Amino acid sequence: MSIQREDVEKIARLAKLQINEEQLETVASELSNILGLVDQLQAVNTDNIEPMAHPTDAVQILRADQVTETNNREAFQKIAPATENGLYLVPKVIE
Amino acid sequence: MHNKTVAELSKGLAAGEYSSVELTQHFLTRIAEQDTTINSFITVCENEALSEAKAADEKISAGDATPWTGIPFAHKDIFCTQGVKTSCGSKMLDNFIPPYDATVTSNFKQQGAVCLGKTNMDEFAMGSSNESSYYGKVTNPWGENLVPGGSSGGSAAAVAARLTPAATATDTGGSIRQPSALCGVTGLKPTYGRVSRYGMIAFASSLDQGGPIARTAEDAAMMLNVMASYDKRDSTCIEREVPDYTSTLNNSIEGMNIGLPKEFFSDKLDAKMQQQVQNAVKEIEKLGANIKEISLPHTELSVPAYYIIAPAECSANLSRFDGVRYGHRCDNPKDLEDLYMRSRTEGFGDEVKRRILVGAYALSAGFYDAYYRKAQQVRRLIKNDFTSAFKDVDLIIGPTTPSPAFGFNSKGADPTAMYLEDIFTISTNLAGLPGMSIPGGMVNGLPVGLQLIGNYFDESRLLNVSHQFQKVTDWHNKTPTNCR
Amino acid sequence: MQWETVIGLEIHAQLTTQSKIFSGSSTTFGADANTQASAVDLAMPGTLPVPNEEAFRKAIMFGLAIDADINKRSVFDRKNYFYPDLPKGYQTTQLDHPIVGAGHVEIQLKDGSKKSIRIHHAHLEEDAGKSLHEDFHGMSGIDLNRAGTPLIEIVTEPDMNTAEEAVAFARKLHGLVSSIGICDGEMSQGSLRFDVNISIRPVGEEKLGTRTETKNLNSFRFMEKAIAHEVERQIELIEDGGEVKQETRLYDGDKDISRSMRSKEEANDYRYFPCPDLLPVVFDDSYIEAIRETLPELPDVKQARFIEQLGLSEYDAGILSAENTMANFFEATAKTCNDSKLAANWIMGELSARLNSEDKSISNIDLKAEQLGSLISRIKDGTVSSSGAKKVFDALWIGEDDNVDKIIEAKGLKQVSDTGALEAIVDEVLAGMTDQIEQYKSADDKKRKKLMGGFMGPLMKASKGQGNPKLFNQILAKKLNS
């Protein structure tokens, strides 16, 4: 599977990463190499094999519905890049 | 003092041979003197460590001590430490001071252990050479031009160089075992779910597992006693009693059935390494174990399956780094898109970006079935290999890495060359099994890692066999050439 | 050309849990910004989600209430996109294995006809935070208090063909989720949000047209208007030779205009995959059956009971049973006055009108069912007239006093039912109305009935409105016909 520049541009947009014009070719070829390595998988017969998302067969343990958290806004916002009146600030969101 | 093991230091503290403050100061001085070349620490917590040591000394004299009270150790910089920068080796988190502790961090605090600092690592734990850290490469104490392995390269190098008696680490595809092998120390990746992942910054959630790096199996057992716990805050943590891992170290291994997977002794393994591993296996056989050949037929597929699953999970796990609530934010974003694009592009290094892109691609419309789903199916085949193997044997042994420590920049421009470094370690992560690397020989003056793979939650057996092996060999006591 | 409208709904209902779906933060509405956003809600590095059992319990209650299959094994997935109100950069939701499978809801239309609307599935997911656009020097402010509030997203099949059906369904669903207590139904606070998928096709055509999605309609009135508006827009577009684009639209109910949202989906590819931080959630039959035991009487069952046992009309029974608060109010009123029909009339009439005009709901008024019940009893026993009762109702409504009898007393609304006193008044009044009496006597039966009314006004006036009209009528008839 070889990856084209346009593919790189598209996934970079999805992943919110900038790839410069001059890096596009390199990244495309690196990704092609990785997917080349991965293409070995296609040769394996996996009919009727249930995909495995977790290493163990454990099931989820649910939490009781209790409020256990208290307001810690000051500590969290001390490490925030931009806040005002308790809000996180970002460039204007246009819907 | 720095040549003593944790077990020895614990006795020394209890006997009053030295205080925790003295011990801590000793290691802090060593770090100050020697880490300028090794670069195994990102942050040294001098003041915090000394005050923790002082508190520990008070506990010891009050008779309130646990085996860990007053013992210095280090955390991989992936474990959140309240009030202490936790960078994950990334520019993205260069300014990140978490207001909370990881569960592993609080476990050590409860024991009164003394955290010397945070160790260097590949950025977001992605790498096998520690060359991708924002804080610069780590030098292997066995050779100044050699990599320490990764991603827990800082932890392994610091332990090897006697800058800390032990260190925490994490392993997603070999990140504890491979650097342990390359630096000649003892490292254990526990069963998935044994150690809480809460507060351990995620790379690939279904593969990541925290574990110890120390000089001996006994010390690793002492570490695991603290690290392993059931944690309600981690849904993937398994509720299961934590045994005292030191209590079974001296069990006899006579009659134990040990399998050597033929796929681990293929042409991918350096010939001299092969010889060393075989010699180590003979030592274990002499201790009374039965050795037999087994097969793990899908081993070769572990690398490709891993390089879909891990990037896919990381592509989502790393979306939270967006410059909004913490971490790096670009200057003067002109709009929202610019904020995201520049913050992430500036904050992440090349390898991290590469994996995010691969992951996003593998999950994107039209490719999911061919890549992600396929990899998850192959993952099950790999797990099934182990399940059948463990019907016949109690333990699997092989090499940890294909070759000993390699030079900086030696893997060239193709990232996949580096990926093959993990060929023997990745399958245990995919299956969720515990794996361990212990020093098992030397090649060209460099340590060789012997890998032990156990059945689910059979860490005690791994530690037991390792300890018995270390009682009759002294590979683990070899001092690195550059260690003063 | 004749067009047929096809409508499907997606409904987001916030579940009334104390804590969030994946963290122990409070879900209380209206707290100071970000004071209910914990490390998990803020997606701090290394933090992990742990699901809230109550969210599952409530989702299962909903599934049982719509007669749906409950999936004993459900799985959380990650839906990836960047947005400032989505701290993790993905929403944790359920794609392939939702907790609630296919079910159905029956609606009733104004003409009395019924229709079954199929539910495709309902899944659990987390709500996002809020972006506030007041001016922070050209920036937006992000409040993550709402982030992680448990939602159940209910997805219907495209089974509705008119705005009336869609609104009837929405009302029915609103009543259902609030009756079983899984959602507070406060649409103005965003507790229940409706997205409407609309397409049109020529009548007789089977293939569905391209649909648009109109998001976040937060009142039934706006929903009705938005559908009418969108249907008209699509018809005009096609009849002018254009094409409907698949897009998300925002409707402004106050201005009755809609516009294309700068679609975040357009360029997006959500890259769903199973969330590796969460394990499959598994329930057994006994767990589900135990939840079934806790289900209150469902609105449909209640409606049938109101018709059969209380003798209400199907229409009245439908409205009074739709929501628990309303149904409880009605039943308590009926019990106090021992007259279901009168209670229904008062609630459907005076009370409903008042609720509508003041934009209130049963749950936030001062009037108690017991007060309305006593008032109705006083009408029945003749203590107060219907017109007097309305004055008592007004006083109760504004909380002037909480005792019906005291109000009647204080306002002098007590009817005179003493026959002797009433006869005296009748005699006095009739004495001054000889012409009218003549007219009455010479009229035929049919006309007499009409003329009788002409005496009532002066009688009521003479009794200062306190004479019992029923008794006046009887006395009057006796005197005039003698």
JSON list of N, CA and C in Angstrom, two decimals, chain C residues 291-342:
[
{"chain": "C", "resi": 291, "resn": "ILE", "atom": "N", "xyz": [-34.64, -4.63, 37.16]},
{"chain": "C", "resi": 291, "resn": "ILE", "atom": "CA", "xyz": [-34.92, -3.24, 36.76]},
{"chain": "C", "resi": 291, "resn": "ILE", "atom": "C", "xyz": [-36.37, -3.11, 36.29]},
{"chain": "C", "resi": 292, "resn": "ARG", "atom": "N", "xyz": [-36.83, -4.15, 35.58]},
{"chain": "C", "resi": 292, "resn": "ARG", "atom": "CA", "xyz": [-38.22, -4.11, 35.11]},
{"chain": "C", "resi": 292, "resn": "ARG", "atom": "C", "xyz": [-39.18, -3.94, 36.29]},
{"chain": "C", "resi": 293, "resn": "GLU", "atom": "N", "xyz": [-38.85, -4.61, 37.40]},
{"chain": "C", "resi": 293, "resn": "GLU", "atom": "CA", "xyz": [-39.68, -4.51, 38.60]},
{"chain": "C", "resi": 293, "resn": "GLU", "atom": "C", "xyz": [-39.79, -3.07, 39.11]},
{"chain": "C", "resi": 294, "resn": "THR", "atom": "N", "xyz": [-38.76, -2.28, 38.87]},
{"chain": "C", "resi": 294, "resn": "THR", "atom": "CA", "xyz": [-38.76, -0.92, 39.42]},
{"chain": "C", "resi": 294, "resn": "THR", "atom": "C", "xyz": [-39.46, 0.08, 38.50]},
{"chain": "C", "resi": 295, "resn": "LEU", "atom": "N", "xyz": [-39.85, -0.37, 37.31]},
{"chain": "C", "resi": 295, "resn": "LEU", "atom": "CA", "xyz": [-40.49, 0.56, 36.37]},
{"chain": "C", "resi": 295, "resn": "LEU", "atom": "C", "xyz": [-41.84, 1.02, 36.92]},
{"chain": "C", "resi": 296, "resn": "PRO", "atom": "N", "xyz": [-42.08, 2.32, 36.94]},
{"chain": "C", "resi": 296, "resn": "PRO", "atom": "CA", "xyz": [-43.42, 2.79, 37.36]},
{"chain": "C", "resi": 296, "resn": "PRO", "atom": "C", "xyz": [-44.44, 2.49, 36.26]},
{"chain": "C", "resi": 297, "resn": "GLU", "atom": "N", "xyz": [-45.71, 2.69, 36.56]},
{"chain": "C", "resi": 297, "resn": "GLU", "atom": "CA", "xyz": [-46.77, 2.50, 35.56]},
{"chain": "C", "resi": 297, "resn": "GLU", "atom": "C", "xyz": [-46.46, 3.39, 34.35]},
{"chain": "C", "resi": 298, "resn": "LEU", "atom": "N", "xyz": [-46.43, 2.80, 33.18]},
{"chain": "C", "resi": 298, "resn": "LEU", "atom": "CA", "xyz": [-46.07, 3.57, 31.98]},
{"chain": "C", "resi": 298, "resn": "LEU", "atom": "C", "xyz": [-47.27, 4.40, 31.52]},
{"chain": "C", "resi": 299, "resn": "PRO", "atom": "N", "xyz": [-47.02, 5.51, 30.84]},
{"chain": "C", "resi": 299, "resn": "PRO", "atom": "CA", "xyz": [-48.11, 6.39, 30.41]},
{"chain": "C", "resi": 299, "resn": "PRO", "atom": "C", "xyz": [-49.22, 5.67, 29.64]},
{"chain": "C", "resi": 300, "resn": "ASP", "atom": "N", "xyz": [-48.87, 4.74, 28.76]},
{"chain": "C", "resi": 300, "resn": "ASP", "atom": "CA", "xyz": [-49.91, 4.05, 27.99]},
{"chain": "C", "resi": 300, "resn": "ASP", "atom": "C", "xyz": [-50.84, 3.24, 28.88]},
{"chain": "C", "resi": 301, "resn": "VAL", "atom": "N", "xyz": [-50.25, 2.59, 29.87]},
{"chain": "C", "resi": 301, "resn": "VAL", "atom": "CA", "xyz": [-51.03, 1.77, 30.79]},
{"chain": "C", "resi": 301, "resn": "VAL", "atom": "C", "xyz": [-51.92, 2.67, 31.64]},
{"chain": "C", "resi": 302, "resn": "LYS", "atom": "N", "xyz": [-51.33, 3.80, 32.03]},
{"chain": "C", "resi": 302, "resn": "LYS", "atom": "CA", "xyz": [-52.06, 4.76, 32.85]},
{"chain": "C", "resi": 302, "resn": "LYS", "atom": "C", "xyz": [-53.26, 5.32, 32.06]},
{"chain": "C", "resi": 303, "resn": "GLN", "atom": "N", "xyz": [-53.02, 5.61, 30.80]},
{"chain": "C", "resi": 303, "resn": "GLN", "atom": "CA", "xyz": [-54.09, 6.16, 29.97]},
{"chain": "C", "resi": 303, "resn": "GLN", "atom": "C", "xyz": [-55.27, 5.18, 29.92]},
{"chain": "C", "resi": 304, "resn": "ALA", "atom": "N", "xyz": [-54.94, 3.90, 29.71]},
{"chain": "C", "resi": 304, "resn": "ALA", "atom": "CA", "xyz": [-56.00, 2.89, 29.63]},
{"chain": "C", "resi": 304, "resn": "ALA", "atom": "C", "xyz": [-56.77, 2.83, 30.95]},
{"chain": "C", "resi": 305, "resn": "ARG", "atom": "N", "xyz": [-56.03, 2.94, 32.04]},
{"chain": "C", "resi": 305, "resn": "ARG", "atom": "CA", "xyz": [-56.69, 2.89, 33.35]},
{"chain": "C", "resi": 305, "resn": "ARG", "atom": "C", "xyz": [-57.60, 4.11, 33.55]},
{"chain": "C", "resi": 306, "resn": "PHE", "atom": "N", "xyz": [-57.14, 5.27, 33.13]},
{"chain": "C", "resi": 306, "resn": "PHE", "atom": "CA", "xyz": [-57.95, 6.48, 33.28]},
{"chain": "C", "resi": 306, "resn": "PHE", "atom": "C", "xyz": [-59.26, 6.36, 32.48]},
{"chain": "C", "resi": 307, "resn": "ILE", "atom": "N", "xyz": [-59.15, 5.71, 31.32]},
{"chain": "C", "resi": 307, "resn": "ILE", "atom": "CA", "xyz": [-60.35, 5.55, 30.50]},
{"chain": "C", "resi": 307, "resn": "ILE", "atom": "C", "xyz": [-61.30, 4.54, 31.14]},
{"chain": "C", "resi": 308, "resn": "GLU", "atom": "N", "xyz": [-60.72, 3.38, 31.48]},
{"chain": "C", "resi": 308, "resn": "GLU", "atom": "CA", "xyz": [-61.58, 2.29, 31.97]},
{"chain": "C", "resi": 308, "resn": "GLU", "atom": "C", "xyz": [-62.11, 2.54, 33.37]},
{"chain": "C", "resi": 309, "resn": "GLN", "atom": "N", "xyz": [-61.21, 2.93, 34.27]},
{"chain": "C", "resi": 309, "resn": "GLN", "atom": "CA", "xyz": [-61.63, 3.03, 35.66]},
{"chain": "C", "resi": 309, "resn": "GLN", "atom": "C", "xyz": [-62.22, 4.39, 36.01]},
{"chain": "C", "resi": 310, "resn": "LEU", "atom": "N", "xyz": [-61.73, 5.44, 35.37]},
{"chain": "C", "resi": 310, "resn": "LEU", "atom": "CA", "xyz": [-62.20, 6.77, 35.77]},
{"chain": "C", "resi": 310, "resn": "LEU", "atom": "C", "xyz": [-63.17, 7.37, 34.77]},
{"chain": "C", "resi": 311, "resn": "GLY", "atom": "N", "xyz": [-63.35, 6.68, 33.65]},
{"chain": "C", "resi": 311, "resn": "GLY", "atom": "CA", "xyz": [-64.32, 7.13, 32.69]},
{"chain": "C", "resi": 311, "resn": "GLY", "atom": "C", "xyz": [-63.94, 8.37, 31.91]},
{"chain": "C", "resi": 312, "resn": "LEU", "atom": "N", "xyz": [-62.65, 8.64, 31.80]},
{"chain": "C", "resi": 312, "resn": "LEU", "atom": "CA", "xyz": [-62.24, 9.81, 31.03]},
{"chain": "C", "resi": 312, "resn": "LEU", "atom": "C", "xyz": [-62.30, 9.51, 29.54]},
{"chain": "C", "resi": 313, "resn": "SER", "atom": "N", "xyz": [-62.34, 10.57, 28.76]},
{"chain": "C", "resi": 313, "resn": "SER", "atom": "CA", "xyz": [-62.29, 10.39, 27.31]},
{"chain": "C", "resi": 313, "resn": "SER", "atom": "C", "xyz": [-60.87, 10.00, 26.95]},
{"chain": "C", "resi": 314, "resn": "GLU", "atom": "N", "xyz": [-60.68, 9.38, 25.79]},
{"chain": "C", "resi": 314, "resn": "GLU", "atom": "CA", "xyz": [-59.37, 8.94, 25.38]},
{"chain": "C", "resi": 314, "resn": "GLU", "atom": "C", "xyz": [-58.41, 10.14, 25.30]},
{"chain": "C", "resi": 315, "resn": "TYR", "atom": "N", "xyz": [-58.94, 11.24, 24.78]},
{"chain": "C", "resi": 315, "resn": "TYR", "atom": "CA", "xyz": [-58.10, 12.43, 24.62]},
{"chain": "C", "resi": 315, "resn": "TYR", "atom": "C", "xyz": [-57.63, 12.98, 25.97]},
{"chain": "C", "resi": 316, "resn": "ASP", "atom": "N", "xyz": [-58.60, 13.17, 26.89]},
{"chain": "C", "resi": 316, "resn": "ASP", "atom": "CA", "xyz": [-58.24, 13.67, 28.22]},
{"chain": "C", "resi": 316, "resn": "ASP", "atom": "C", "xyz": [-57.28, 12.71, 28.92]},
{"chain": "C", "resi": 317, "resn": "ALA", "atom": "N", "xyz": [-57.59, 11.43, 28.83]},
{"chain": "C", "resi": 317, "resn": "ALA", "atom": "CA", "xyz": [-56.76, 10.42, 29.49]},
{"chain": "C", "resi": 317, "resn": "ALA", "atom": "C", "xyz": [-55.34, 10.47, 28.93]},
{"chain": "C", "resi": 318, "resn": "GLY", "atom": "N", "xyz": [-55.23, 10.67, 27.61]},
{"chain": "C", "resi": 318, "resn": "GLY", "atom": "CA", "xyz": [-53.91, 10.73, 26.98]},
{"chain": "C", "resi": 318, "resn": "GLY", "atom": "C", "xyz": [-53.09, 11.88, 27.52]},
{"chain": "C", "resi": 319, "resn": "ILE", "atom": "N", "xyz": [-53.72, 13.03, 27.62]},
{"chain": "C", "resi": 319, "resn": "ILE", "atom": "CA", "xyz": [-52.96, 14.20, 28.09]},
{"chain": "C", "resi": 319, "resn": "ILE", "atom": "C", "xyz": [-52.62, 14.09, 29.57]},
{"chain": "C", "resi": 320, "resn": "LEU", "atom": "N", "xyz": [-53.59, 13.63, 30.35]},
{"chain": "C", "resi": 320, "resn": "LEU", "atom": "CA", "xyz": [-53.36, 13.56, 31.79]},
{"chain": "C", "resi": 320, "resn": "LEU", "atom": "C", "xyz": [-52.40, 12.45, 32.19]},
{"chain": "C", "resi": 321, "resn": "SER", "atom": "N", "xyz": [-52.18, 11.47, 31.31]},
{"chain": "C", "resi": 321, "resn": "SER", "atom": "CA", "xyz": [-51.29, 10.36, 31.68]},
{"chain": "C", "resi": 321, "resn": "SER", "atom": "C", "xyz": [-49.90, 10.53, 31.09]},
{"chain": "C", "resi": 322, "resn": "ALA", "atom": "N", "xyz": [-49.74, 11.53, 30.22]},
{"chain": "C", "resi": 322, "resn": "ALA", "atom": "CA", "xyz": [-48.48, 11.63, 29.48]},
{"chain": "C", "resi": 322, "resn": "ALA", "atom": "C", "xyz": [-47.27, 11.81, 30.39]},
{"chain": "C", "resi": 323, "resn": "GLU", "atom": "N", "xyz": [-47.45, 12.59, 31.43]},
{"chain": "C", "resi": 323, "resn": "GLU", "atom": "CA", "xyz": [-46.32, 12.83, 32.32]},
{"chain": "C", "resi": 323, "resn": "GLU", "atom": "C", "xyz": [-46.70, 12.56, 33.75]},
{"chain": "C", "resi": 324, "resn": "ASN", "atom": "N", "xyz": [-45.74, 12.02, 34.46]},
{"chain": "C", "resi": 324, "resn": "ASN", "atom": "CA", "xyz": [-46.00, 11.63, 35.83]},
{"chain": "C", "resi": 324, "resn": "ASN", "atom": "C", "xyz": [-46.46, 12.77, 36.72]},
{"chain": "C", "resi": 325, "resn": "THR", "atom": "N", "xyz": [-45.84, 13.93, 36.59]},
{"chain": "C", "resi": 325, "resn": "THR", "atom": "CA", "xyz": [-46.20, 15.03, 37.48]},
{"chain": "C", "resi": 325, "resn": "THR", "atom": "C", "xyz": [-47.66, 15.41, 37.24]},
{"chain": "C", "resi": 326, "resn": "MET", "atom": "N", "xyz": [-48.01, 15.46, 35.96]},
{"chain": "C", "resi": 326, "resn": "MET", "atom": "CA", "xyz": [-49.39, 15.79, 35.60]},
{"chain": "C", "resi": 326, "resn": "MET", "atom": "C", "xyz": [-50.34, 14.71, 36.09]},
{"chain": "C", "resi": 327, "resn": "ALA", "atom": "N", "xyz": [-49.98, 13.47, 35.83]},
{"chain": "C", "resi": 327, "resn": "ALA", "atom": "CA", "xyz": [-50.85, 12.35, 36.22]},
{"chain": "C", "resi": 327, "resn": "ALA", "atom": "C", "xyz": [-51.05, 12.31, 37.73]},
{"chain": "C", "resi": 328, "resn": "ASN", "atom": "N", "xyz": [-49.94, 12.52, 38.45]},
{"chain": "C", "resi": 328, "resn": "ASN", "atom": "CA", "xyz": [-50.04, 12.49, 39.91]},
{"chain": "C", "resi": 328, "resn": "ASN", "atom": "C", "xyz": [-50.93, 13.63, 40.42]},
{"chain": "C", "resi": 329, "resn": "PHE", "atom": "N", "xyz": [-50.78, 14.78, 39.79]},
{"chain": "C", "resi": 329, "resn": "PHE", "atom": "CA", "xyz": [-51.58, 15.94, 40.19]},
{"chain": "C", "resi": 329, "resn": "PHE", "atom": "C", "xyz": [-53.06, 15.65, 39.97]},
{"chain": "C", "resi": 330, "resn": "PHE", "atom": "N", "xyz": [-53.31, 15.08, 38.79]},
{"chain": "C", "resi": 330, "resn": "PHE", "atom": "CA", "xyz": [-54.71, 14.76, 38.46]},
{"chain": "C", "resi": 330, "resn": "PHE", "atom": "C", "xyz": [-55.27, 13.75, 39.45]},
{"chain": "C", "resi": 331, "resn": "GLU", "atom": "N", "xyz": [-54.51, 12.69, 39.71]},
{"chain": "C", "resi": 331, "resn": "GLU", "atom": "CA", "xyz": [-55.04, 11.64, 40.58]},
{"chain": "C", "resi": 331, "resn": "GLU", "atom": "C", "xyz": [-55.28, 12.16, 42.00]},
{"chain": "C", "resi": 332, "resn": "ALA", "atom": "N", "xyz": [-54.38, 13.01, 42.47]},
{"chain": "C", "resi": 332, "resn": "ALA", "atom": "CA", "xyz": [-54.55, 13.56, 43.82]},
{"chain": "C", "resi": 332, "resn": "ALA", "atom": "C", "xyz": [-55.76, 14.50, 43.87]},
{"chain": "C", "resi": 333, "resn": "THR", "atom": "N", "xyz": [-55.94, 15.27, 42.81]},
{"chain": "C", "resi": 333, "resn": "THR", "atom": "CA", "xyz": [-57.10, 16.17, 42.75]},
{"chain": "C", "resi": 333, "resn": "THR", "atom": "C", "xyz": [-58.40, 15.36, 42.77]},
{"chain": "C", "resi": 334, "resn": "ALA", "atom": "N", "xyz": [-58.43, 14.34, 41.90]},
{"chain": "C", "resi": 334, "resn": "ALA", "atom": "CA", "xyz": [-59.63, 13.51, 41.77]},
{"chain": "C", "resi": 334, "resn": "ALA", "atom": "C", "xyz": [-59.96, 12.82, 43.08]},
{"chain": "C", "resi": 335, "resn": "LYS", "atom": "N", "xyz": [-58.92, 12.41, 43.78]},
{"chain": "C", "resi": 335, "resn": "LYS", "atom": "CA", "xyz": [-59.11, 11.70, 45.03]},
{"chain": "C", "resi": 335, "resn": "LYS", "atom": "C", "xyz": [-59.73, 12.64, 46.08]},
{"chain": "C", "resi": 336, "resn": "THR", "atom": "N", "xyz": [-59.22, 13.85, 46.12]},
{"chain": "C", "resi": 336, "resn": "THR", "atom": "CA", "xyz": [-59.71, 14.80, 47.11]},
{"chain": "C", "resi": 336, "resn": "THR", "atom": "C", "xyz": [-61.18, 15.15, 46.88]},
{"chain": "C", "resi": 337, "resn": "CYS", "atom": "N", "xyz": [-61.55, 15.36, 45.60]},
{"chain": "C", "resi": 337, "resn": "CYS", "atom": "CA", "xyz": [-62.93, 15.80, 45.34]},
{"chain": "C", "resi": 337, "resn": "CYS", "atom": "C", "xyz": [-63.85, 14.63, 44.98]},
{"chain": "C", "resi": 338, "resn": "ASN", "atom": "N", "xyz": [-63.22, 13.46, 44.81]},
{"chain": "C", "resi": 338, "resn": "ASN", "atom": "CA", "xyz": [-63.99, 12.26, 44.51]},
{"chain": "C", "resi": 338, "resn": "ASN", "atom": "C", "xyz": [-64.81, 12.43, 43.22]},
{"chain": "C", "resi": 339, "resn": "ASP", "atom": "N", "xyz": [-64.21, 13.12, 42.24]},
{"chain": "C", "resi": 339, "resn": "ASP", "atom": "CA", "xyz": [-64.90, 13.30, 40.97]},
{"chain": "C", "resi": 339, "resn": "ASP", "atom": "C", "xyz": [-63.88, 13.45, 39.86]},
{"chain": "C", "resi": 340, "resn": "SER", "atom": "N", "xyz": [-63.56, 12.34, 39.20]},
{"chain": "C", "resi": 340, "resn": "SER", "atom": "CA", "xyz": [-62.50, 12.34, 38.18]},
{"chain": "C", "resi": 340, "resn": "SER", "atom": "C", "xyz": [-62.81, 13.27, 37.02]},
{"chain": "C", "resi": 341, "resn": "LYS", "atom": "N", "xyz": [-64.08, 13.27, 36.60]},
{"chain": "C", "resi": 341, "resn": "LYS", "atom": "CA", "xyz": [-64.40, 14.07, 35.41]},
{"chain": "C", "resi": 341, "resn": "LYS", "atom": "C", "xyz": [-64.24, 15.55, 35.68]},
{"chain": "C", "resi": 342, "resn": "LEU", "atom": "N", "xyz": [-64.78, 16.01, 36.84]},
{"chain": "C", "resi": 342, "resn": "LEU", "atom": "CA", "xyz": [-64.63, 17.43, 37.17]},
{"chain": "C", "resi": 342, "resn": "LEU", "atom": "C", "xyz": [-63.16, 17.79, 37.34]}
]
